[in-house]
């Protein structure tokens, strides 16, 4: 049962990819920004966002009854 759709899905995909790349692309930027080992946590959050975009399901939406997809 999908609860992620349209713009929400596209934004999750884009932000997810960007967050996944943070630990790999910009290690020097991480040091300058003071991220340190937080870069890997940010990457993990990006992975979750990417997976929710791919599967069109966000478990965090369920308790609140949120659906951003078109009504069926």
Short mmCIF file of C-alpha atoms in Angstrom, two decimals:
data_model
loop_
_atom_site.label_atom_id
_atom_site.label_comp_id
_atom_site.label_asym_id
_atom_site.label_seq_id
_atom_site.Cartn_x
_atom_site.Cartn_y
_atom_site.Cartn_z
CA UNK A 1 0.00 0.00 0.00
CA UNK A 2 1.71 3.15 -1.22
CA UNK A 3 1.65 6.30 0.87
CA UNK A 4 4.41 8.30 -0.88
CA UNK A 5 3.69 9.83 -4.24
CA UNK A 6 4.43 12.53 -6.75
CA UNK A 7 6.56 15.43 -5.60
CA UNK A 8 7.27 13.76 -2.25
CA UNK A 9 8.79 10.78 -4.04
CA UNK A 10 10.97 12.89 -6.34
CA UNK A 11 12.23 15.05 -3.46
CA UNK A 12 13.01 11.98 -1.34
CA UNK A 13 14.95 10.46 -4.22
CA UNK A 14 17.03 13.58 -4.91
CA UNK A 15 17.74 14.38 -1.25
CA UNK A 16 18.46 10.70 -0.55
CA UNK A 17 21.08 10.48 -3.30
CA UNK A 18 22.72 13.73 -2.16
CA UNK A 19 22.86 12.56 1.48
CA UNK A 20 24.28 9.18 0.49
CA UNK A 21 27.09 10.89 -1.39
CA UNK A 22 28.09 13.18 1.51
CA UNK A 23 30.58 10.78 3.18
CA UNK A 24 32.19 9.89 -0.15
CA UNK A 25 32.31 13.13 -2.09
CA UNK A 26 33.29 15.66 0.50
CA UNK A 27 35.45 14.25 3.30
CA UNK A 28 37.32 17.55 3.52
CA UNK A 29 34.04 19.47 3.62
CA UNK A 30 32.90 17.19 6.44
CA UNK A 31 35.98 18.13 8.43
CA UNK A 32 35.44 21.82 7.76
CA UNK A 33 31.77 21.59 8.66
CA UNK A 34 32.55 19.62 11.82
CA UNK A 35 30.55 16.58 10.70
CA UNK A 36 33.22 14.02 11.54
CA UNK A 37 31.64 10.57 11.84
CA UNK A 38 28.19 12.13 11.43
CA UNK A 39 28.77 11.88 7.68
CA UNK A 40 28.02 8.16 7.79
CA UNK A 41 24.83 8.73 9.79
CA UNK A 42 23.76 11.32 7.21
CA UNK A 43 24.48 8.72 4.51
CA UNK A 44 22.29 6.19 6.32
CA UNK A 45 19.43 8.70 6.50
CA UNK A 46 19.88 9.24 2.77
CA UNK A 47 19.62 5.50 2.17
CA UNK A 48 16.34 5.34 4.10
CA UNK A 49 14.97 8.28 2.09
CA UNK A 50 16.02 6.63 -1.17
CA UNK A 51 14.39 3.33 -0.20
CA UNK A 52 11.12 5.02 0.80
CA UNK A 53 11.10 6.76 -2.59
CA UNK A 54 11.72 3.51 -4.45
CA UNK A 55 9.12 1.46 -2.57
CA UNK A 56 6.65 4.38 -2.26
CA UNK A 57 6.06 3.54 1.39
CA UNK A 58 7.10 5.50 4.48
CA UNK A 59 6.53 3.74 7.81
CA UNK A 60 6.67 7.08 9.65
CA UNK A 61 3.53 8.22 7.77
CA UNK A 62 1.39 5.29 9.01
CA UNK A 63 0.74 6.40 12.63
CA UNK A 64 -0.30 9.85 11.42
CA UNK A 65 -2.43 8.63 8.52
CA UNK A 66 -0.44 10.72 6.02
CA UNK A 67 -0.64 9.89 2.32
CA UNK A 68 0.95 12.07 -0.34
CA UNK A 69 -0.08 9.82 -3.21
CA UNK A 70 -3.25 10.25 -5.23
CA UNK A 71 -6.40 8.80 -3.70
CA UNK A 72 -7.48 5.48 -5.18
#
